[in-house]
Coordinates of C-alpha atoms and ligand atoms in Angstrom, one line a residue:
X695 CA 0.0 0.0 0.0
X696 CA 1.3 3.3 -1.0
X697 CA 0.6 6.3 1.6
X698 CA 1.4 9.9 1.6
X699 CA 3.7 10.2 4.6
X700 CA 5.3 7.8 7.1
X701 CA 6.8 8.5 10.1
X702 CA 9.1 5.5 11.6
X703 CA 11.3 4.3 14.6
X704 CA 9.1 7.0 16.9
X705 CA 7.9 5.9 20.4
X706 CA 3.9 6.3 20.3
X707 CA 2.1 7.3 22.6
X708 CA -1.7 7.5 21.2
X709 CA -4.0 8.6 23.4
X710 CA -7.0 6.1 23.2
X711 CA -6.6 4.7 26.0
X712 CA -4.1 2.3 25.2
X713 CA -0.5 2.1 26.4
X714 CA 2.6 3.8 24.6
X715 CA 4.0 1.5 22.0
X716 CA 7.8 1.2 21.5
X717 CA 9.1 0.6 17.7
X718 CA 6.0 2.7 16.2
X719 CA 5.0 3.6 13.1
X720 CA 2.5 6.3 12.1
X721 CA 1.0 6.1 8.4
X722 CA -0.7 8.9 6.8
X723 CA -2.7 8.9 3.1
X724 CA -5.1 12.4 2.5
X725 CA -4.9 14.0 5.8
X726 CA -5.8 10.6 7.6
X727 CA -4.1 8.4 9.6
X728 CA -4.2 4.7 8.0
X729 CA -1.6 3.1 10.5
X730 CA -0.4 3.8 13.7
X731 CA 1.0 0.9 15.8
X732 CA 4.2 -1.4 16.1
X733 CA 6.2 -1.6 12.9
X734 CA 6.3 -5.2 13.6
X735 CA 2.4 -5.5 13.2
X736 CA 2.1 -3.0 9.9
X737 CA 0.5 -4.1 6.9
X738 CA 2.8 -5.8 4.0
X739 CA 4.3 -3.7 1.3
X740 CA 3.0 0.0 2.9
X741 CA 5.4 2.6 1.8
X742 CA 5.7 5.8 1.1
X743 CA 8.1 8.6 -1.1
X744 CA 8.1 10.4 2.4
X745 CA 9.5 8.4 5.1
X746 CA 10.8 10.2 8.3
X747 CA 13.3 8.2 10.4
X748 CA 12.1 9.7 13.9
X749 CA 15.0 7.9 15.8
X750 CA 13.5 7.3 18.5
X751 CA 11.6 10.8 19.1
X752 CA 8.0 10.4 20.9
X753 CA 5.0 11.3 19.0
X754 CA 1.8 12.4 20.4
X755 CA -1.4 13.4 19.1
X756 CA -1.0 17.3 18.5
X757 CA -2.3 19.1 21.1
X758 CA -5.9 20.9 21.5
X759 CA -6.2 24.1 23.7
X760 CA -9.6 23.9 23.8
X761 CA -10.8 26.8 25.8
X762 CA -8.7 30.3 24.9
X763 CA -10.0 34.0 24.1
X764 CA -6.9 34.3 21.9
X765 CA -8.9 37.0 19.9
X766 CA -9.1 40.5 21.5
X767 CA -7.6 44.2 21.2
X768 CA -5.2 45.5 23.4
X769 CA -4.1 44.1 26.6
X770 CA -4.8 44.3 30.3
X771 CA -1.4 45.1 31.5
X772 CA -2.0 47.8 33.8
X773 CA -5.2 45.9 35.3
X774 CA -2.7 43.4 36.7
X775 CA -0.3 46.2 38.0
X776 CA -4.0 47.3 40.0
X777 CA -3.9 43.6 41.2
X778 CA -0.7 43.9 42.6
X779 CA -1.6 46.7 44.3
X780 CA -4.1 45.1 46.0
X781 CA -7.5 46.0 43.7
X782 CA -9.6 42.7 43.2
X783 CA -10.6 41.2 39.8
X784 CA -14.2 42.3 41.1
X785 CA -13.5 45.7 41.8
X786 CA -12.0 46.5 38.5
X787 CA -14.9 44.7 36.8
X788 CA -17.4 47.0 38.8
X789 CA -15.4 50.2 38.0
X790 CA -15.2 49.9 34.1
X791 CA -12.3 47.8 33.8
X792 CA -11.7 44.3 33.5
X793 CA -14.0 42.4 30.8
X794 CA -15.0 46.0 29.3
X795 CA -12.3 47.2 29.0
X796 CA -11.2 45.4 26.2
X797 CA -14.4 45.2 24.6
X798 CA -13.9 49.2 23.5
X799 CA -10.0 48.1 22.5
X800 CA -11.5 45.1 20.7
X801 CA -14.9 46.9 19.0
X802 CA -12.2 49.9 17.8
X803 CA -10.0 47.2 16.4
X804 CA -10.3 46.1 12.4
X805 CA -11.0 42.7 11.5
X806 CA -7.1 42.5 10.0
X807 CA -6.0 44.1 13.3
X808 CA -7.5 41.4 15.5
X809 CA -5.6 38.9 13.5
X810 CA -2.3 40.6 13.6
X811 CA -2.8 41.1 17.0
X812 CA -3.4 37.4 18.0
X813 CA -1.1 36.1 15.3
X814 CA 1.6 36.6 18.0
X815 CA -0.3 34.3 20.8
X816 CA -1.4 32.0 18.4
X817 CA 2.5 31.6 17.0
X818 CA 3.3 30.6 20.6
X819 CA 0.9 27.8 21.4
X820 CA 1.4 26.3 17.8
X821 CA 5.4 26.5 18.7
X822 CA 4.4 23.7 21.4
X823 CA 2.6 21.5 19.0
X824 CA -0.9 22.8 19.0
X825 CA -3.0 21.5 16.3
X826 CA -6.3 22.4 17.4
X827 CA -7.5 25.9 19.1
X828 CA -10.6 26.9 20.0
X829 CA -11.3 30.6 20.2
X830 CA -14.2 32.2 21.9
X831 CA -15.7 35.5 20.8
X832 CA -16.9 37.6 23.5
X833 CA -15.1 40.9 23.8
X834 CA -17.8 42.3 20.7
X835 CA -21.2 42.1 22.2
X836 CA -22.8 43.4 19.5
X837 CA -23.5 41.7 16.4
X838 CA -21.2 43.3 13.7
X839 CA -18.2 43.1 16.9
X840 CA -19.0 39.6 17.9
X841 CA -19.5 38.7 13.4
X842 CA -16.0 40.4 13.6
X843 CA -14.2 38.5 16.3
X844 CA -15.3 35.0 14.9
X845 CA -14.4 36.0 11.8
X846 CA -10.7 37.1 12.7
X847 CA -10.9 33.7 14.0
X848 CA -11.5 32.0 11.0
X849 CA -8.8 33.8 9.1
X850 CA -6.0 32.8 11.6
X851 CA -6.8 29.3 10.2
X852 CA -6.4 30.4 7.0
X853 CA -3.0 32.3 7.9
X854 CA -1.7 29.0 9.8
X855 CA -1.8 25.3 9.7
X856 CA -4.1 24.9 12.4
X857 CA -7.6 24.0 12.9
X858 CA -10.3 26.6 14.5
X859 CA -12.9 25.6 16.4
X860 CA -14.8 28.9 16.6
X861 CA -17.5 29.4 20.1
X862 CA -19.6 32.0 20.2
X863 CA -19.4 34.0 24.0
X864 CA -22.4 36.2 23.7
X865 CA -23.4 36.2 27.2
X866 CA -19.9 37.2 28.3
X867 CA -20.6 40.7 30.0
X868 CA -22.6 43.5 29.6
X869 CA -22.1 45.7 26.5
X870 CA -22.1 49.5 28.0
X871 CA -25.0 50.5 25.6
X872 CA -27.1 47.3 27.0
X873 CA -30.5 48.7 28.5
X874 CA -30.5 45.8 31.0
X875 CA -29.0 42.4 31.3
X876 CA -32.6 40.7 29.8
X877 CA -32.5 42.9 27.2
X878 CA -29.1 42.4 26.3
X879 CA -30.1 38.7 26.4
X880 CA -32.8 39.5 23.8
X881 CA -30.3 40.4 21.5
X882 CA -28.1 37.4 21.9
X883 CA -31.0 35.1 21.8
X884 CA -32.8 36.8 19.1
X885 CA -30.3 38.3 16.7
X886 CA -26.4 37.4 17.5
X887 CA -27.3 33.2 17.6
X888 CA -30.0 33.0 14.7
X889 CA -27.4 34.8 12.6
X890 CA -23.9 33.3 13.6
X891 CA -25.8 30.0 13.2
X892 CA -26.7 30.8 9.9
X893 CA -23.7 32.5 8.9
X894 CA -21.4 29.1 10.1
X895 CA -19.1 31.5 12.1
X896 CA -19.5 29.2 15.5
X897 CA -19.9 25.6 16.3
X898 CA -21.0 26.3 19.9
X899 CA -22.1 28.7 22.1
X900 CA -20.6 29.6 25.7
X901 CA -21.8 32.1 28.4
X902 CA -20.4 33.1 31.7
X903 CA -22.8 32.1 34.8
X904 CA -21.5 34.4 37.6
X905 CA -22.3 37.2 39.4
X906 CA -20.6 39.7 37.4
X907 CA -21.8 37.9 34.5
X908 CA -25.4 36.6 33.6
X909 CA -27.7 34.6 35.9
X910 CA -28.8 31.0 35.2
X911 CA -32.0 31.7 34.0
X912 CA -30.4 34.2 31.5
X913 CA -27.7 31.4 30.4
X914 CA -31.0 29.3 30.2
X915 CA -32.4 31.4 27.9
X916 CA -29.5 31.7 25.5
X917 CA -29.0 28.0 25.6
X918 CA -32.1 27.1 24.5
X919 CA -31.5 29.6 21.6
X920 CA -28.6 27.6 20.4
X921 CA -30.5 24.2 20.6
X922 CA -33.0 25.7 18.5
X923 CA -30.0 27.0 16.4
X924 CA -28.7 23.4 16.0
X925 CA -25.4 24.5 18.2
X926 CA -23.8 22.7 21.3
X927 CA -23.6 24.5 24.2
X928 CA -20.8 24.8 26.9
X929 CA -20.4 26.8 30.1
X930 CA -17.9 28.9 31.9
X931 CA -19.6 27.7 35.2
X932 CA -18.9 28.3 39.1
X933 CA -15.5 30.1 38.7
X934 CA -15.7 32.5 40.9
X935 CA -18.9 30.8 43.1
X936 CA -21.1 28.4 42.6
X937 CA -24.5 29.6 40.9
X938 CA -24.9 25.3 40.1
X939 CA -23.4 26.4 37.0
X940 CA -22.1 22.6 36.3
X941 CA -25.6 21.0 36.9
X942 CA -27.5 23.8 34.7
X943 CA -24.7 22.9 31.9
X944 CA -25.0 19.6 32.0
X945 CA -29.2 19.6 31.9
X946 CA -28.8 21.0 28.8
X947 CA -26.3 18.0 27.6
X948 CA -23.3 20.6 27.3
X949 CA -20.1 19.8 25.8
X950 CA -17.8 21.3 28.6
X951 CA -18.5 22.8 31.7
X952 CA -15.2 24.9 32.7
X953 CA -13.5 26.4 35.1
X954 CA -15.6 25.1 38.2
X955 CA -13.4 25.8 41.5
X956 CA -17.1 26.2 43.2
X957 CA -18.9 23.2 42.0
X958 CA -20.8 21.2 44.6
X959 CA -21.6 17.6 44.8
X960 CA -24.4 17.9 42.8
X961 CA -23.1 19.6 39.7
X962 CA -20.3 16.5 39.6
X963 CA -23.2 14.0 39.4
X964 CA -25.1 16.1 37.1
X965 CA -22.4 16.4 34.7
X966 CA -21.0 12.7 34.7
X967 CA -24.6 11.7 34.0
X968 CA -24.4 13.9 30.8
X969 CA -21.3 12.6 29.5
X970 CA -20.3 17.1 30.0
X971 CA -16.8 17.4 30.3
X972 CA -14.4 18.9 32.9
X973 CA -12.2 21.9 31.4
X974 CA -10.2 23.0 34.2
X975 CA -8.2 25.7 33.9
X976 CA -5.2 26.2 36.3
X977 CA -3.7 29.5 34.3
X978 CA -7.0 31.8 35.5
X979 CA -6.7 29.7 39.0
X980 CA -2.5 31.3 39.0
X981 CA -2.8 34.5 38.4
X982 CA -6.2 35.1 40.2
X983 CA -4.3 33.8 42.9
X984 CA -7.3 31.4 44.0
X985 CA -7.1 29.3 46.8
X986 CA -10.7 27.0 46.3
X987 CA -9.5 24.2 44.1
X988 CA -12.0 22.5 41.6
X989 CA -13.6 19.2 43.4
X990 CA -10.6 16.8 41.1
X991 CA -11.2 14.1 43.8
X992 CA -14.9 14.3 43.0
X993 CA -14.9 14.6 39.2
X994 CA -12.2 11.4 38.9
X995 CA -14.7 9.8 41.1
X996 CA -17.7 10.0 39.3
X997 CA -15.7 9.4 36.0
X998 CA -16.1 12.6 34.4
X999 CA -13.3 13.3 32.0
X1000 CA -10.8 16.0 32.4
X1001 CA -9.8 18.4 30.1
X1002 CA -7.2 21.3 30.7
X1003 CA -6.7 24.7 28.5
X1004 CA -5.2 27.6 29.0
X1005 CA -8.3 30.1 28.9
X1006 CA -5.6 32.4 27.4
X1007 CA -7.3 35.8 28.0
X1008 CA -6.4 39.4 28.5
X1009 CA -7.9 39.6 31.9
X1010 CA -7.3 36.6 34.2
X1011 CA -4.8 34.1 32.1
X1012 CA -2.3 36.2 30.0
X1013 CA -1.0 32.6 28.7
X1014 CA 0.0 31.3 25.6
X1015 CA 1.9 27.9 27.0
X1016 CA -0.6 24.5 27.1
X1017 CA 2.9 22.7 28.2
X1018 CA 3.1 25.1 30.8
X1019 CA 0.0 24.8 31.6
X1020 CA -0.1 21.2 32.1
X1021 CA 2.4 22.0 34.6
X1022 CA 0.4 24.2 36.6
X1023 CA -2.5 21.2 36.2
X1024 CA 0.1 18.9 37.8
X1025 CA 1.4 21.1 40.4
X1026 CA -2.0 22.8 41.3
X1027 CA -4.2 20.7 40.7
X1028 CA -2.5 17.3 41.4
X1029 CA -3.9 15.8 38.0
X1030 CA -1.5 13.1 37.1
X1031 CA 0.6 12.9 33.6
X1032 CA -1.4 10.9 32.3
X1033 CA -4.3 12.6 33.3
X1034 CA -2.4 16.0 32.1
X1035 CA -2.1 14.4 28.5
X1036 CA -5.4 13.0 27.9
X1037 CA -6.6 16.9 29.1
X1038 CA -4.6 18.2 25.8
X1039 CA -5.7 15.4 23.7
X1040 CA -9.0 12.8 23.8
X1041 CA -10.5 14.8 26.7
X1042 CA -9.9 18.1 24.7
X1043 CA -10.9 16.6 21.7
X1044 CA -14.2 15.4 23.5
X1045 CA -14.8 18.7 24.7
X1046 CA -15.0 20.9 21.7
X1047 CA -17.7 17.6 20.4
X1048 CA -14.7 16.4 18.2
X1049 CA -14.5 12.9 17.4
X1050 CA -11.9 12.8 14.3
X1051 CA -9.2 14.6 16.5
X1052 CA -7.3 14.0 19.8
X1053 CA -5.7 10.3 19.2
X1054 CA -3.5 8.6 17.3
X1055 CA -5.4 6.3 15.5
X1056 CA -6.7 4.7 12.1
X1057 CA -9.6 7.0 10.8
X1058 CA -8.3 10.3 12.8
X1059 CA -6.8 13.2 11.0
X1060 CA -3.6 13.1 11.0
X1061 CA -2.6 15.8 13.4
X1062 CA 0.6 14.8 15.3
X1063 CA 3.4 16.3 17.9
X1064 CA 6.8 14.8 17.4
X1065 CA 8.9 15.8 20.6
X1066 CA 12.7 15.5 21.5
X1067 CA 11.7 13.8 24.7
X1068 CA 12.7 10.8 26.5
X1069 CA 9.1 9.9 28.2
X1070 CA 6.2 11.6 28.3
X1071 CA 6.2 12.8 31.6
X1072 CA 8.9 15.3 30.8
X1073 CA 6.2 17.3 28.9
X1074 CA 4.5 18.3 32.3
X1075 CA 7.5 18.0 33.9
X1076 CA 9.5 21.3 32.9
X1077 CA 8.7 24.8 33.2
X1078 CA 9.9 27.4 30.1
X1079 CA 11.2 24.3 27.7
X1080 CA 9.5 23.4 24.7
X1081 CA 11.5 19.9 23.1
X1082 CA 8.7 20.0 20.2
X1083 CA 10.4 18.4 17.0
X1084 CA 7.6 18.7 14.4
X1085 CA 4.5 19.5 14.3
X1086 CA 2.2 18.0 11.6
X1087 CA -0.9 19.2 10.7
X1088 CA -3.9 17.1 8.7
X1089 CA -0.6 14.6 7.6
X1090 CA 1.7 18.1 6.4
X1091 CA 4.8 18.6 8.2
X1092 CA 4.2 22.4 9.6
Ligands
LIG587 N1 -14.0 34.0 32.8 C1 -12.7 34.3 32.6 O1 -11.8 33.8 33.2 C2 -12.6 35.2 31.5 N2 -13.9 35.3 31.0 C3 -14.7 34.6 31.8 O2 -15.8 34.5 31.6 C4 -12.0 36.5 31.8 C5 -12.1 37.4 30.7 C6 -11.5 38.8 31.0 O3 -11.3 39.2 32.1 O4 -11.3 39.5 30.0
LIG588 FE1 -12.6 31.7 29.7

């Protein structure tokens, strides 16, 4: 059998649950993987004109940061130096900062100068073997500025080998202009979701569930908008404290529920009952300096798969690292390494409703991470180091 691409002598480690394999070979033929196992057990006769020798390198499934707000204007710099001084994230929310603050940066940006802008942050993650992204809108929260966001989303995929998973963030905060929260909610619910829907500029459709954000019966509203719309729904739920954000996700058979540092018993058992996964996110839990760790205990428990992202935003996670962020997921949270790589690949995967992505196996697209690594571990391990060797995108070195 003659394939496009094969990459030989690697150590494999795929990501479906079964172990790593030593003496691996991965086989790719239009953007699909049509082998990956020993090269003991490959078919007879496959071959390629492009055979890499990997001698010895490990190869993982290229990683998914599946929760980020990569696309925004400006930055938040001088909100953090408030932090320092002792302001709290609440404070500068309630004062015209925070969230707000970069919507006017973001609504007086151009389409082209949100890309430019994120080209940067997005150049960094994909320089650690990210394949996959998912980028919320949010900082528009109007029609034309959210249109806009998703849009500057879309082209970074064009500008880069990497795939987009584009989630529309409505219900983020409240524009300035907004009459009052319901009405704003109007708007998302009547005009911003019928229209991205129709328009294809978002697979899914997030809101924040908070007290500085909307309540559950506005979240409610906007996610039966998006059922009606035909788009999955996920949740930035019980960050900050619990609202039963988890549990309202998972009655409506969400995706993700993330963040969740305040989720009680019940939300746990809501959500392993609707197959909703776990995003945690360590990088807002750093610099927000948060001591109430997400129930990890509880969630393993119950069986509720874990996912980890780096919620990269201008506000509470200025990061562009998912290997650093593992780190913190290890450190902070205790997850495990092998909990830390399934929460960049299958879990991740799982999370944005992907099924063709997140393993390395027959039938998936052939997105891979080639790293100059001796065992896996040593991806969670180190702080500031990135031993990524090649990153390969839909079977294309990139
Ligand atoms: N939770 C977060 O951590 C981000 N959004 C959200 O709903 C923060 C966004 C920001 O501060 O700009
Ligand atoms: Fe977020």
């Amino acid at each position: 059998m003659l394939v496009d691409r094969i990459w030989t002598k690697a150590r494999l480690l795929p990501c479906t649950g079964a172990g790593a394999v030593d003496d691996a070979l991965v086989a790719s033929l239009d953007g699909r993987i049509v082998y990956a196992g020993s090269i003991a057990d490959a078919p007879a006769g496959l071959d390629a004109l492009d055979v890499h020798d990997c001698e010895g390198r490990w190869i993982t499934p290229g990683l998914i940061d599946c929760h980020t707000h990569l696309v925004h204007g400006g930055d938040r710099a001088h909100e953090f130096e408030l932090r320092l001084a002792g302001a709290s994230y609440e404070d500068i929310a309630r004062a015209g900062g925070g969230i707000v603050s970069t919507v006017a940066a973001t609504r007086a940006a151009t389409e082209a100068e949100l890309v430019a802008q994120a080209l940067p942050r997005l150049d960094a993650l994909l320089a650690e073997g990210v394949t996959t992204i998912e980028i919320k809108s949010g900082y528009g929260l109007d029609l034309a500025n959210e249109c806009k966001q998703l849009r500057a989303a879309r082209e970074l995929g064009v500008q880069r080998a990497v795939n987009i998973v584009p989630t529309l963030l409505g219900a983020h905060a409240l524009p300035p202009e907004a009459r009052s929260a319901d009405a704003y909610i109007d708007l998302v619910c009547d005009a911003i979701i019928p229209l991205v829907a129709a328009a294809g500029l978002a697979t899914a459709v997030d809101a924040f569930c908070e007290g500085i954000g909307f309540t559950p019966k506005q979240v409610a509203r906007v996610f039966t908008a998006a059922g009606l719309h035909g788009l999955r729904v996920k949740l930035h739920a019980d960050q900050l404290s619990n609202l039963e954000g988890a549990a309202l996700a998972a009655h409506f058979g969400a995706l993700s529920a993330d963040h969740l540092e305040h989720t009680s018993a019940e939300g746990v058992a809501a959500m392993a009952k609707a197959g909703t996964v776990a995003v945690l996110l360590p990088g807002a839990y750093y610099f927000m300096r948060e001591t109430k760790m997400p129930p990890i205990d509880a969630l393993r428990a119950a069986g509720v798969p874990l996912a980890i992202a780096t919620d990269c935003n201008p506000g509470t996670s200025p990061l562009t690292s998912l290997l650093a962020t593992m780190n913190m997921a290890a450190t902070l949270f205790r997850l495990t390494v092998d909990e830390c790589l399934m929460g960049v690949t299958a879990n991740a995967a799982r999370a944005l409703g992907r099924d063709d992505i997140g393993s390395v196996a027959p039938g998936q697209q052939c997105d891979l991470a080639i790293w100059d690594i001796q065992r896996p571990a040593e991806l969670v391990y180190r702080l500031g180091f990135n031993p990524l060797h090649a990153r390969i995108v839909k079977g294309v070195p990139a």
